[in-house]
PDB file of C-alpha atoms in Angstrom:
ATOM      1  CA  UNK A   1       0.000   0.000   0.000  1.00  0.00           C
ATOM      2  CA  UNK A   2       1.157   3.344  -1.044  1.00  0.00           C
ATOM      3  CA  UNK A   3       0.594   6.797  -0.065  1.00  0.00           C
ATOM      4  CA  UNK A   4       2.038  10.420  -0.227  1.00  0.00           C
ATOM      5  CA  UNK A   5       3.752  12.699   1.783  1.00  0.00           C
ATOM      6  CA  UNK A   6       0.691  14.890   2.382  1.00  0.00           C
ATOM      7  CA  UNK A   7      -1.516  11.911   3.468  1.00  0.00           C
ATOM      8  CA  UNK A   8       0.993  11.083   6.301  1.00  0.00           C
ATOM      9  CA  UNK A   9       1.326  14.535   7.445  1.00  0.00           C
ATOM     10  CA  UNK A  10      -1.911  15.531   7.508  1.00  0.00           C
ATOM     11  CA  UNK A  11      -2.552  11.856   9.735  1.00  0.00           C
ATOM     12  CA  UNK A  12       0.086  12.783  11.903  1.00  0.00           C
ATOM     13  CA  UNK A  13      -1.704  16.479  12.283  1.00  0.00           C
ATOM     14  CA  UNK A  14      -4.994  14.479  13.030  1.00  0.00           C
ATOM     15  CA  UNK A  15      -3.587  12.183  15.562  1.00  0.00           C
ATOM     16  CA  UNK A  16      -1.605  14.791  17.518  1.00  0.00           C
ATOM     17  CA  UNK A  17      -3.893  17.109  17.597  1.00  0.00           C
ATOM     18  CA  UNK A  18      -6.877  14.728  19.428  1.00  0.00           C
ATOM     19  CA  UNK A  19      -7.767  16.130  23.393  1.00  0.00           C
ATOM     20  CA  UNK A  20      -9.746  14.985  26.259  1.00  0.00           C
ATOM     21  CA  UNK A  21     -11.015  16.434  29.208  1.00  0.00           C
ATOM     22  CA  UNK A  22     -10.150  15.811  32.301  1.00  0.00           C
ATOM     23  CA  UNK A  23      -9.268  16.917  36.107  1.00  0.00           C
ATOM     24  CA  UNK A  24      -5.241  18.209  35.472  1.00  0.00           C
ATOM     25  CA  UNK A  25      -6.365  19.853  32.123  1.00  0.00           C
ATOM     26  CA  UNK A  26      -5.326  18.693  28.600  1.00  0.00           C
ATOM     27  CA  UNK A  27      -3.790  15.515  27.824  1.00  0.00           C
ATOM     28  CA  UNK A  28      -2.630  13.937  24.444  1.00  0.00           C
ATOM     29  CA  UNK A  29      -3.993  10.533  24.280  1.00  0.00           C
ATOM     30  CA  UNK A  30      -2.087   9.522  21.279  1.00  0.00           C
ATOM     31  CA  UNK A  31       1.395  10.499  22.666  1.00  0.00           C
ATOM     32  CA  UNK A  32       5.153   9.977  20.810  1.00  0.00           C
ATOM     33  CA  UNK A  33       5.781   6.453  22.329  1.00  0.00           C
ATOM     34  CA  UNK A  34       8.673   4.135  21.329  1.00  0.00           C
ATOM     35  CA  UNK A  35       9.401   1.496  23.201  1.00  0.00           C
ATOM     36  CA  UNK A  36      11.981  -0.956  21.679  1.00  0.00           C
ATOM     37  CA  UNK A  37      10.480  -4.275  21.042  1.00  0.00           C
ATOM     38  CA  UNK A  38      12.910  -6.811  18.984  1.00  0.00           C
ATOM     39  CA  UNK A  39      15.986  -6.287  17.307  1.00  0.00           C
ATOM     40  CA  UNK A  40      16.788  -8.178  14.375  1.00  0.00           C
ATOM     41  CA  UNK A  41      13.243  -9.823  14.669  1.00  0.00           C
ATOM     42  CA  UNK A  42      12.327 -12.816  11.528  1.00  0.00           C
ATOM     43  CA  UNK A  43       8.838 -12.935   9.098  1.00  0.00           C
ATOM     44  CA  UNK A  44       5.890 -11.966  10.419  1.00  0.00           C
ATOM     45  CA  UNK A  45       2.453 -13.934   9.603  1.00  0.00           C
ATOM     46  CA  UNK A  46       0.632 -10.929  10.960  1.00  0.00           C
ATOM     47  CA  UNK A  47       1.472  -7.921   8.783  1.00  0.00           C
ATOM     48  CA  UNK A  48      -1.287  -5.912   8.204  1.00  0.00           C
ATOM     49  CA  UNK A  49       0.021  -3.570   5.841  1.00  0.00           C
ATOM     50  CA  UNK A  50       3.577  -2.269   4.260  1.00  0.00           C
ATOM     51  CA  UNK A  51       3.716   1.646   3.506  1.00  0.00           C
ATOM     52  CA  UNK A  52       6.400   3.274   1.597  1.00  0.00           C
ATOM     53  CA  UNK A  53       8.053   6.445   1.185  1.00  0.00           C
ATOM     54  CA  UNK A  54       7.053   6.901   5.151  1.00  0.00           C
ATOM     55  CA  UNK A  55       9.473  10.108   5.872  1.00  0.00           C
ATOM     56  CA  UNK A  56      10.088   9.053   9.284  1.00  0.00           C
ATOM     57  CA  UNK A  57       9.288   6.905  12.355  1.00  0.00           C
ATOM     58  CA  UNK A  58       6.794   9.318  14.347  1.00  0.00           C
ATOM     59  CA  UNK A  59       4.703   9.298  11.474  1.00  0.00           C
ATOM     60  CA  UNK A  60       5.055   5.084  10.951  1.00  0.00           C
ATOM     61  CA  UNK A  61       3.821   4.969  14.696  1.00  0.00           C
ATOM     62  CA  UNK A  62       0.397   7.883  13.877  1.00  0.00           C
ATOM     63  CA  UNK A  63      -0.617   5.449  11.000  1.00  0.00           C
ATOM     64  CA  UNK A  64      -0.669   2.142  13.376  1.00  0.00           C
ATOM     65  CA  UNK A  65      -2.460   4.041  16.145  1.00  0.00           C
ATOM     66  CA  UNK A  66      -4.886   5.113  13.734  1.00  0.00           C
ATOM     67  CA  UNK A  67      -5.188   1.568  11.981  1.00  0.00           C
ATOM     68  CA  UNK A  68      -7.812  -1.035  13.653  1.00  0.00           C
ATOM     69  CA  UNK A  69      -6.099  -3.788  14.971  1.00  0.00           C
ATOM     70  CA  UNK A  70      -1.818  -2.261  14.820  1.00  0.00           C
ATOM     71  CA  UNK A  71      -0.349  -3.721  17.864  1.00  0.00           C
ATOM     72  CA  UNK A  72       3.399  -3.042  16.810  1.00  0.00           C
ATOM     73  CA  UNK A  73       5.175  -1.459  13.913  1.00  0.00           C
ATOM     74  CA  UNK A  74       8.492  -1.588  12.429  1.00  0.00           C
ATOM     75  CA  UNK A  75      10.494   1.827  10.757  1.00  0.00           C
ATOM     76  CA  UNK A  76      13.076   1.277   7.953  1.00  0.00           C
ATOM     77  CA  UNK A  77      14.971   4.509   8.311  1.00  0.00           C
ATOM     78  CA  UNK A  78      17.265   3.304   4.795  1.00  0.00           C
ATOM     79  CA  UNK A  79      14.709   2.485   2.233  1.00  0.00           C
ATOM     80  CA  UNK A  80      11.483   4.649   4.265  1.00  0.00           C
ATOM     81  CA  UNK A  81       9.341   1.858   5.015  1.00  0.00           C
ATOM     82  CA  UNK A  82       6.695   1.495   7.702  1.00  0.00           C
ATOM     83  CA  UNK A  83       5.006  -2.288   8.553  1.00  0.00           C
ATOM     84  CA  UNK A  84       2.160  -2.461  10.337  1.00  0.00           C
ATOM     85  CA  UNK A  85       1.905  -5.619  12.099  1.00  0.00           C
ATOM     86  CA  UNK A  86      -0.691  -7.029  14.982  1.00  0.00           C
ATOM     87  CA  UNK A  87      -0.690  -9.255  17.639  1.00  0.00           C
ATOM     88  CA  UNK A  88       2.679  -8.005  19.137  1.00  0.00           C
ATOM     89  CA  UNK A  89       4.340  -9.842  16.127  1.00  0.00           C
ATOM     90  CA  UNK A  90       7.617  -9.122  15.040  1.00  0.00           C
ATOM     91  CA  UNK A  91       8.508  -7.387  11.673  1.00  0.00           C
ATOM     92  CA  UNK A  92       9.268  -8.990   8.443  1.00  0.00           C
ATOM     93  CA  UNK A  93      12.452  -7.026   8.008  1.00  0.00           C
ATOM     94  CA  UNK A  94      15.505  -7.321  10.329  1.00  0.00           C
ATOM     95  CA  UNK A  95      14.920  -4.246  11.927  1.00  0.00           C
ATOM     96  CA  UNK A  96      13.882  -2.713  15.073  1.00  0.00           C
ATOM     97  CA  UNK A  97      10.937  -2.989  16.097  1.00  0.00           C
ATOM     98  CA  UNK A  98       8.476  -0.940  18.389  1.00  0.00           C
ATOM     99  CA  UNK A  99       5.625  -1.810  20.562  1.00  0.00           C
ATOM    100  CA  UNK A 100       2.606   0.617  20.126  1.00  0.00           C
ATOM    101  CA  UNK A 101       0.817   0.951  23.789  1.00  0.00           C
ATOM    102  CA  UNK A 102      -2.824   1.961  23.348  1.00  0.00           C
ATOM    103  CA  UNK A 103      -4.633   5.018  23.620  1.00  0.00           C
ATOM    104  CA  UNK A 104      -5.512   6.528  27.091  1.00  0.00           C
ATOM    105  CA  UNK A 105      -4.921   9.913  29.034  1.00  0.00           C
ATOM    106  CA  UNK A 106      -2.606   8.866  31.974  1.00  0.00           C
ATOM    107  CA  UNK A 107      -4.187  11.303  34.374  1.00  0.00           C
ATOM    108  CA  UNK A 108      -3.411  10.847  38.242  1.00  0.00           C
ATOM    109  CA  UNK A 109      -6.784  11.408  39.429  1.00  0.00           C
ATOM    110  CA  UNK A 110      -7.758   8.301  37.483  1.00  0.00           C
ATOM    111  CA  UNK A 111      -6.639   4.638  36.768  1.00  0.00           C
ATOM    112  CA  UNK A 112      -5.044   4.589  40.592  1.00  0.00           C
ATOM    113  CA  UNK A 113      -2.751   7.016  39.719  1.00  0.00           C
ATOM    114  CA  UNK A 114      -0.892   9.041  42.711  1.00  0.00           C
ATOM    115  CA  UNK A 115       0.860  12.238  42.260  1.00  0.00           C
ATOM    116  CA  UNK A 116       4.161  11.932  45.064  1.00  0.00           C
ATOM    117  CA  UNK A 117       6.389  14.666  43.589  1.00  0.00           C
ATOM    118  CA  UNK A 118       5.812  17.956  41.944  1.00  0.00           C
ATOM    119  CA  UNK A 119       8.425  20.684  41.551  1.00  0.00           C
ATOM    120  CA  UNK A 120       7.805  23.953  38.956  1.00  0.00           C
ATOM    121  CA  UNK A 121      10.005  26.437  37.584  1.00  0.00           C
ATOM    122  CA  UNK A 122      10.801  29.521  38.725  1.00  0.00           C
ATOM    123  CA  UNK A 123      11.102  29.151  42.625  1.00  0.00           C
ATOM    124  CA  UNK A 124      14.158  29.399  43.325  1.00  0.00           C
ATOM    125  CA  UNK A 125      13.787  25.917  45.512  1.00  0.00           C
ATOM    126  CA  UNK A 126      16.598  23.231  45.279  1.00  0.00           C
ATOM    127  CA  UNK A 127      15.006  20.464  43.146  1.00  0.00           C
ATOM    128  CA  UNK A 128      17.501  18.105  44.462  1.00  0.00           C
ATOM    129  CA  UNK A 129      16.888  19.094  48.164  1.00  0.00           C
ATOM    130  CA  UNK A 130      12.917  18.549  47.507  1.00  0.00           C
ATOM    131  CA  UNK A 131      13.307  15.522  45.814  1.00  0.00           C
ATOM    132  CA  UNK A 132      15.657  13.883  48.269  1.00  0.00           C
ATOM    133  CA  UNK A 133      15.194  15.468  51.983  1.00  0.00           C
ATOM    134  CA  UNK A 134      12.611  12.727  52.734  1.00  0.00           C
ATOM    135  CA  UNK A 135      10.186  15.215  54.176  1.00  0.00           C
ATOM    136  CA  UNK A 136       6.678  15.510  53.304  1.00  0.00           C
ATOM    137  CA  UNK A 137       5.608  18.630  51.710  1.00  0.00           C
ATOM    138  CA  UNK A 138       1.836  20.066  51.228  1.00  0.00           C
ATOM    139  CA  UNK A 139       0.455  16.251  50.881  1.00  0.00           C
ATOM    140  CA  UNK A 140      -2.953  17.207  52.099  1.00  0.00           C
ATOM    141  CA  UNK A 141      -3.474  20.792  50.456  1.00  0.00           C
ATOM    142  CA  UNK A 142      -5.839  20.019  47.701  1.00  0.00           C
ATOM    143  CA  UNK A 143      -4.558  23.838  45.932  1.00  0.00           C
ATOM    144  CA  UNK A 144      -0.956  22.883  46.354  1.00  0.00           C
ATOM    145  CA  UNK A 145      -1.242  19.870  44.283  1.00  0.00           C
ATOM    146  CA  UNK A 146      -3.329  21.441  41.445  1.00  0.00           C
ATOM    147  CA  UNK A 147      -0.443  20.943  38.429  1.00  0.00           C
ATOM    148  CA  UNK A 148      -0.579  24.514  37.464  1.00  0.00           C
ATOM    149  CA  UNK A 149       0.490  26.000  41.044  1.00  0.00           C
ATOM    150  CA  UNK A 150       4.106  25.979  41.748  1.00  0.00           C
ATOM    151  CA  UNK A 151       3.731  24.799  44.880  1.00  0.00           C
ATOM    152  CA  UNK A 152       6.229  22.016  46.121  1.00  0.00           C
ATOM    153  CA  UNK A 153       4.315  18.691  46.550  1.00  0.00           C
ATOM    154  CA  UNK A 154       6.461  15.694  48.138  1.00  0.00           C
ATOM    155  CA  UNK A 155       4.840  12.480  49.618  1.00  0.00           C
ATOM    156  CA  UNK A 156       6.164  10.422  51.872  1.00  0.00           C
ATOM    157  CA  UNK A 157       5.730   7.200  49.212  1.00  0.00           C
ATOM    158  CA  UNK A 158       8.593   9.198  47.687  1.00  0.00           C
ATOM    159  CA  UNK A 159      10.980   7.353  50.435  1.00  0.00           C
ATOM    160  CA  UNK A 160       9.600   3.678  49.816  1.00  0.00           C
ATOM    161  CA  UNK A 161      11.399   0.758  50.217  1.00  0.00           C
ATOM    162  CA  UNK A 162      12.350  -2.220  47.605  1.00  0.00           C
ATOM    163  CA  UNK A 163       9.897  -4.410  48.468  1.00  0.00           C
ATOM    164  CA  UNK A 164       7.769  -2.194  50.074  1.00  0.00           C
ATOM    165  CA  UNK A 165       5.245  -1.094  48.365  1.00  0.00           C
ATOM    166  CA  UNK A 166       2.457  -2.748  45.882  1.00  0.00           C
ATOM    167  CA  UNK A 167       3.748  -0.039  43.226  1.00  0.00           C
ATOM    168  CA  UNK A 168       3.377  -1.384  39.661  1.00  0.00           C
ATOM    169  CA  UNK A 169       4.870   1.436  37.197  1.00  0.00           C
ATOM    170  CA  UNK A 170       5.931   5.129  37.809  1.00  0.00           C
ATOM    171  CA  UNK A 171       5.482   8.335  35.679  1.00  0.00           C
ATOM    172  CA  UNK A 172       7.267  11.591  35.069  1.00  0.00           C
ATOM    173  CA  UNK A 173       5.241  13.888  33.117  1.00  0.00           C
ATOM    174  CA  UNK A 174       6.016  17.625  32.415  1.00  0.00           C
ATOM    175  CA  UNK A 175       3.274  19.960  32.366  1.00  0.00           C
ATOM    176  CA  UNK A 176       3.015  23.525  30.335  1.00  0.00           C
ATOM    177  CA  UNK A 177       1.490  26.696  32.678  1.00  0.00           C
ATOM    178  CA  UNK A 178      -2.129  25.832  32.033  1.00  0.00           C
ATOM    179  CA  UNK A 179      -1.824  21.970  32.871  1.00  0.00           C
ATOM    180  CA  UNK A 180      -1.384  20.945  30.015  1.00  0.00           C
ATOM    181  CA  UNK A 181       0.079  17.443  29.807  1.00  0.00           C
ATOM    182  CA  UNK A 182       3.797  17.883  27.075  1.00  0.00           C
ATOM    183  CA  UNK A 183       4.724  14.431  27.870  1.00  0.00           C
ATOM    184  CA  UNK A 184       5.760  11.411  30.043  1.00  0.00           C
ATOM    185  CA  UNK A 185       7.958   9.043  30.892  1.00  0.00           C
ATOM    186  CA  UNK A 186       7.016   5.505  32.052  1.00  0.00           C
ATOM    187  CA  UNK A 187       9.152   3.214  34.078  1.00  0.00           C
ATOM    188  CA  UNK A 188       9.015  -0.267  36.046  1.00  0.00           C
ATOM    189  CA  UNK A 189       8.488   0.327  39.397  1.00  0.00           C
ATOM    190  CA  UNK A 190       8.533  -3.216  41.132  1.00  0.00           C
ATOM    191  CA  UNK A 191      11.877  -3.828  42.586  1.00  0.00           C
ATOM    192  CA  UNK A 192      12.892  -0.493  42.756  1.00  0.00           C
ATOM    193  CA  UNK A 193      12.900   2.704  44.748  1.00  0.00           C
ATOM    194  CA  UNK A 194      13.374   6.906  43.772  1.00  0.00           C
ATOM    195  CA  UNK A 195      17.231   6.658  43.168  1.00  0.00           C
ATOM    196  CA  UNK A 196      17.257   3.340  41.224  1.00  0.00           C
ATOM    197  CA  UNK A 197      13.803   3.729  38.805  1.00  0.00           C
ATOM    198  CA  UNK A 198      15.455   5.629  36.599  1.00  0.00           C
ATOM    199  CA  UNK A 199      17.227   4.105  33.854  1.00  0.00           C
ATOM    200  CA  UNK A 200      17.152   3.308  30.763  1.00  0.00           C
ATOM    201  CA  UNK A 201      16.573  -0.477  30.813  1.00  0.00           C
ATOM    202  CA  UNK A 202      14.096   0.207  33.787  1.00  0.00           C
ATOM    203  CA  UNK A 203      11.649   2.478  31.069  1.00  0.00           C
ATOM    204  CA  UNK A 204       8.691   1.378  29.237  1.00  0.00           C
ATOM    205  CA  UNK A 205       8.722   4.059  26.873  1.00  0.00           C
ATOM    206  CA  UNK A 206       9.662   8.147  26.401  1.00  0.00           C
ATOM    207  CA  UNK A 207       8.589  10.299  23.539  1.00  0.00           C
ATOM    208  CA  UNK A 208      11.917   9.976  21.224  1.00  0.00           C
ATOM    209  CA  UNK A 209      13.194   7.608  19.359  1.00  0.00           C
ATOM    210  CA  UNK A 210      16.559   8.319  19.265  1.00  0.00           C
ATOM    211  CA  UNK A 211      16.843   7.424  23.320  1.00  0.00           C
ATOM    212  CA  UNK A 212      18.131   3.697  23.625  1.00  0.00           C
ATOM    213  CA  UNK A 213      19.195   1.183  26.605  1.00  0.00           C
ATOM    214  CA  UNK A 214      22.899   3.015  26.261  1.00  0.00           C
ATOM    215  CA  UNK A 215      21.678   6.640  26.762  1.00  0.00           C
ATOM    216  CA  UNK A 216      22.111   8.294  30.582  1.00  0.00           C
ATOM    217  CA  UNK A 217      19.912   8.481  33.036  1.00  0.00           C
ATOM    218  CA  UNK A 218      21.325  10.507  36.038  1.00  0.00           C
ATOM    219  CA  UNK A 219      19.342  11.366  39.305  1.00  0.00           C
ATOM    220  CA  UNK A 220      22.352  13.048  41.112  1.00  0.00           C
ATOM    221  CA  UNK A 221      21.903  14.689  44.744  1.00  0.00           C
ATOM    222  CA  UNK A 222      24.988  16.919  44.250  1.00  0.00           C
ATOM    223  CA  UNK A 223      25.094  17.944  41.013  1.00  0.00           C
ATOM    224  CA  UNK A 224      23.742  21.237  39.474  1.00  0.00           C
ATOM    225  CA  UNK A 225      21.236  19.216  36.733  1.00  0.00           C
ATOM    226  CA  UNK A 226      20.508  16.228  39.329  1.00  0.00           C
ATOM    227  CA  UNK A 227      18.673  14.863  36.771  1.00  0.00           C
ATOM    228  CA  UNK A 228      19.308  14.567  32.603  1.00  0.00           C
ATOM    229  CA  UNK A 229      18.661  12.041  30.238  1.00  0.00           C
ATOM    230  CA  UNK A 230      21.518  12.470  28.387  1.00  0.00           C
ATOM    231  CA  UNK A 231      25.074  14.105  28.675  1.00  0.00           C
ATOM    232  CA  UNK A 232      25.267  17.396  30.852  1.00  0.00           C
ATOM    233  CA  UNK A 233      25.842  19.415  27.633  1.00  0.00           C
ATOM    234  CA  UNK A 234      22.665  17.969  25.710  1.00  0.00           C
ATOM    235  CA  UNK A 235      20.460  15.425  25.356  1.00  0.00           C
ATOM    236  CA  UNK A 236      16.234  15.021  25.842  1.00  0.00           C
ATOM    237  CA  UNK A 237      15.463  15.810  29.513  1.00  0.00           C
ATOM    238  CA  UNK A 238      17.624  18.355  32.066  1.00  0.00           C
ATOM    239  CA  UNK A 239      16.465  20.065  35.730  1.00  0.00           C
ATOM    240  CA  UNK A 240      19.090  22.548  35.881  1.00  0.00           C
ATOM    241  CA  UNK A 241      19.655  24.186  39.722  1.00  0.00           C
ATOM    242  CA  UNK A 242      20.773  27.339  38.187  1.00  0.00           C
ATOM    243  CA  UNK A 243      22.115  28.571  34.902  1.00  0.00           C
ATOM    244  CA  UNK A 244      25.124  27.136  33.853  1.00  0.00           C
ATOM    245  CA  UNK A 245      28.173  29.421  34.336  1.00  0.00           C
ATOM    246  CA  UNK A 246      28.915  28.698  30.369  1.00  0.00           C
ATOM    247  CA  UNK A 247      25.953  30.054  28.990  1.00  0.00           C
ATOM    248  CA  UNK A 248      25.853  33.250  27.843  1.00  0.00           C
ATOM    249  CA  UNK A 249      22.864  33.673  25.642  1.00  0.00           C
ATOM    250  CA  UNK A 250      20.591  32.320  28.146  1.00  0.00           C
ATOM    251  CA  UNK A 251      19.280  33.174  31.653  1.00  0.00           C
ATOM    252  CA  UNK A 252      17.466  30.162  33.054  1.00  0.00           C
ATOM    253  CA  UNK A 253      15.047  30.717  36.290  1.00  0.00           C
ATOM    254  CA  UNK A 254      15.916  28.175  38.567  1.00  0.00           C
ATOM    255  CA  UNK A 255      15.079  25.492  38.897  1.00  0.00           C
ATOM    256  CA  UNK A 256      15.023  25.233  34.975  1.00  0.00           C
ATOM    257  CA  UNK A 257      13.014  21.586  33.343  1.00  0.00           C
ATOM    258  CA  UNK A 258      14.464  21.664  29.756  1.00  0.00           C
ATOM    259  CA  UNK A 259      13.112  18.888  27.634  1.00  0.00           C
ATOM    260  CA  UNK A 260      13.256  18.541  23.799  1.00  0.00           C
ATOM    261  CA  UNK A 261       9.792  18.514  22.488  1.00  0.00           C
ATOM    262  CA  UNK A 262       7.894  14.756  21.704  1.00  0.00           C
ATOM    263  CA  UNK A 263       8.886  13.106  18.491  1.00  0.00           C
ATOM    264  CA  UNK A 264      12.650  15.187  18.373  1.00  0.00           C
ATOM    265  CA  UNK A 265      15.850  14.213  18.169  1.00  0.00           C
ATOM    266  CA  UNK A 266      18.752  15.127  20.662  1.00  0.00           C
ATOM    267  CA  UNK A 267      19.612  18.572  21.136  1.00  0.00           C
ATOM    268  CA  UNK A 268      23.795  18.828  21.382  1.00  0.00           C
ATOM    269  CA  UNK A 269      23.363  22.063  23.306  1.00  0.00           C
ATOM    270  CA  UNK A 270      20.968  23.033  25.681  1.00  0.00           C
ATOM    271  CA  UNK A 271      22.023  26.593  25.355  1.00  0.00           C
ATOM    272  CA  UNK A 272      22.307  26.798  21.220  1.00  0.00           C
ATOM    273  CA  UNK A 273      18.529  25.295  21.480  1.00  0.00           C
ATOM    274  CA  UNK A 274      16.825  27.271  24.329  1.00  0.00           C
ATOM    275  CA  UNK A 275      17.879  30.597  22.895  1.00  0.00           C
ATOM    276  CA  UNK A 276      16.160  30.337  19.911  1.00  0.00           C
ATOM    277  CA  UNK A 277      13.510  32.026  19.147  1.00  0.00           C
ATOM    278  CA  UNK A 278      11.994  30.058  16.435  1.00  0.00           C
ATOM    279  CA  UNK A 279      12.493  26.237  15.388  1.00  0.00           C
ATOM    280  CA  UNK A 280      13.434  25.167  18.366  1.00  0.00           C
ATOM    281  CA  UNK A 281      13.698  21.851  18.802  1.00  0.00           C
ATOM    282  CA  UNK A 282      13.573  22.262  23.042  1.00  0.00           C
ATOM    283  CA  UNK A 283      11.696  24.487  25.526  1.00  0.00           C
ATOM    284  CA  UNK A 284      11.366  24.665  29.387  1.00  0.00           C
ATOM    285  CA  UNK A 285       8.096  23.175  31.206  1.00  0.00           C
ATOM    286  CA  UNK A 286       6.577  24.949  33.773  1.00  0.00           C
ATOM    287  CA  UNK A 287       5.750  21.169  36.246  1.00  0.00           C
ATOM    288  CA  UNK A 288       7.692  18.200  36.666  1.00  0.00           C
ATOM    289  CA  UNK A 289       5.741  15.784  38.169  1.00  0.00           C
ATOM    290  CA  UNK A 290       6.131  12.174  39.204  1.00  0.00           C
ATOM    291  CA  UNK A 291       3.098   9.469  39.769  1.00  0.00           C
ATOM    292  CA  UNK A 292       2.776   6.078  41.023  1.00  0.00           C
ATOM    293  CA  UNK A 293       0.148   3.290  40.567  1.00  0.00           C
TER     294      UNK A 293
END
C-alpha cells in the first residue's frame, strides 16, 4: 500500500492534535511512544500492511495508532518503510521494532494514579533538596497539588522501600502553565525505589526515538542538573539548579526543566537550542511531576 507525503502529514496532524477532558487539564492521548520491542526480529504472519516512502518513524507509529487492529510497527529509516503488524508480532524485516501501547490519558486522578512529587520552575527551591530530603511537603493541600500551582508537593511514598510497596509502574510527566500534559515518561516500578527507577533499561517508553538502553539516566543529589537524560551538555530531559556558568545567551530561572519537544531528536546544546527564538527543537516546562500506581 502506497501513499504520499501529504496523506501522512496531515494523519500525523490528526492524531496529535486529538484532546480529552479531564481533572489536570489537557492531555494527548495519542502520545510519541517508542518502546523498543525486537531487534533483528524474523517474518511476520501478521502484517497488516507495508507503507512506503514513510518520511520518518513518528509518522510510521500515527498510522498504526490510527489503523484497527496495529499492535506493533516496524520503521526502515534506509529504504522509508513502515510495517504495520498485529498481535505483538515481530517485523518482516531485520529491523527494530516498536511496541505501540494503546490510547488513554494517563491522568493521576484516574486509573489509581498518585501524584508523590511535583516541583515547577521559577522558585528558586533546590530540586535536588525537595526531591531527596525525605520530608513531606503540602500532601494534604488540595490547591498545592493542582499541576498549574508551583507549589512544592512531596509524599512520603517518595521514600519507599524495595519491596515495600504494591507499586506497579511510575510516571514523570512535564506539564506547560495551564496543565497541560507535554509528555511522560514511564518506568518499572517493582523492585525499585526513587534513586534506582530511573534508567534506561528500567523504562517502558519516552517520547523519542533516538533514546536507547545506552543513553544516561542521572538522578544526582549533588550535582547542578541532578537529573538529565543524556550528557550534561545535551540530550532530551535536564532540571538545571541554576544557569550554567557557560551560557551566555541564556538566563534560566531556577530550577530550569528543559526537555526537547515529543517526536525530536537530541539537542547537542541546551544553550544553542533554548535561545532560539523560532524552530526550536527544546523548551522549558513549567511542572515536573512524578506518579505512582
Amino acid at each position: 500500500m502506497k501513499r504520499t507525503l501529504n496523506t501522512f502529514l496531515l494523519l500525523n496532524v490528526i492524531l496529535h492534535t486529538s484532546d480529552c477532558d479531564l481533572v489536570h487539564g489537557f492531555c494527548h492521548p495519542d502520545r510519541h511512544i517508542f518502546r523498543i520491542k525486537a531487534v533483528n526480529a524474523k517474518a511476520s504472519t501478521n502484517e497488516i500492511a507495508t507503507e512506503e516512502g514513510v518520511p520518518d518513524l513518528g509518522i510510521c507509529a500515527a498510522q498504526c495508532q490510527i489503523t484497527t487492529d496495529c499492535e506493533s510497527f516496524s520503521y526502515n529509516e534506509v529504504d522509508y518503510k513502515c510495517q504495520l503488524v498485529s498481535h505483538e508480532s515481530p517485523p518482516t524485516q531485520t529491523v527494530t521494532a516498536f511496541s505501540l501501547f494503546t490510547s488513554k490519558c494517563m491522568n493521576g486522578n484516574l486509573g489509581d494514579w498518585k501524584m508523590i512529587f511535583k516541583a515547577a520552575k521559577g522558585t528558586l527551591r533546590s530540586f535536588a533538596n525537595d526531591y531527596f530530603n525525605g520530608q513531606s511537603i503540602n500532601v494534604n493541600d488540595d490547591r498545592a497539588r493542582r499541576l498549574n500551582n508551583a507549589a512544592v508537593v512531596r509524599d512520603e511514598l517518595m521514600d519507599w522501600a524495595v519491596g515495600d510497596n504494591d507499586f506497579s509502574d511510575i510516571e514523570i510527566r512535564l506539564y506547560d502553565t495551564q496543565a497541560d500534559e507535554i509528555l511522560s515518561i514511564r518506568f518499572e516500578a517493582k523492585g525499585k525505589t526513587k534513586e534506582s527507577f530511573f534508567a534506561a533499561d528500567n523504562a517502558f517508553y519516552y517520547p523519542w526515538s533516538d533514546v536507547d538502553s545506552s543513553t544516561d539516566f542521572v538522578l544526582s543529589e549533588s550535582s547542578d542538573i541532578p537529573l538529565r537524560i543524556g550528557p550534561e551538555s545535551g540530550g532530551w530531559l535536564a532540571v538545571f539548579e541554576k544557569t550554567p556558568s557557560g551560557f551566555s545567551s541564556v538566563e534560566l530561572s531556577s530550577p530550569a526543566i528543559a526537555y526537547v519537544l515529543p517526536g525530536e531528536s537530541k539537542v547537542n546544546n541546551w544553550e544553542t537550542e533554548l535561545a532560539k527564538t523560532s524552530n526550536a527543537k527544546a523548551s522549558v516546562a513549567n511542572t515536573f511531576a512524578i506518579f505512582v500506581r
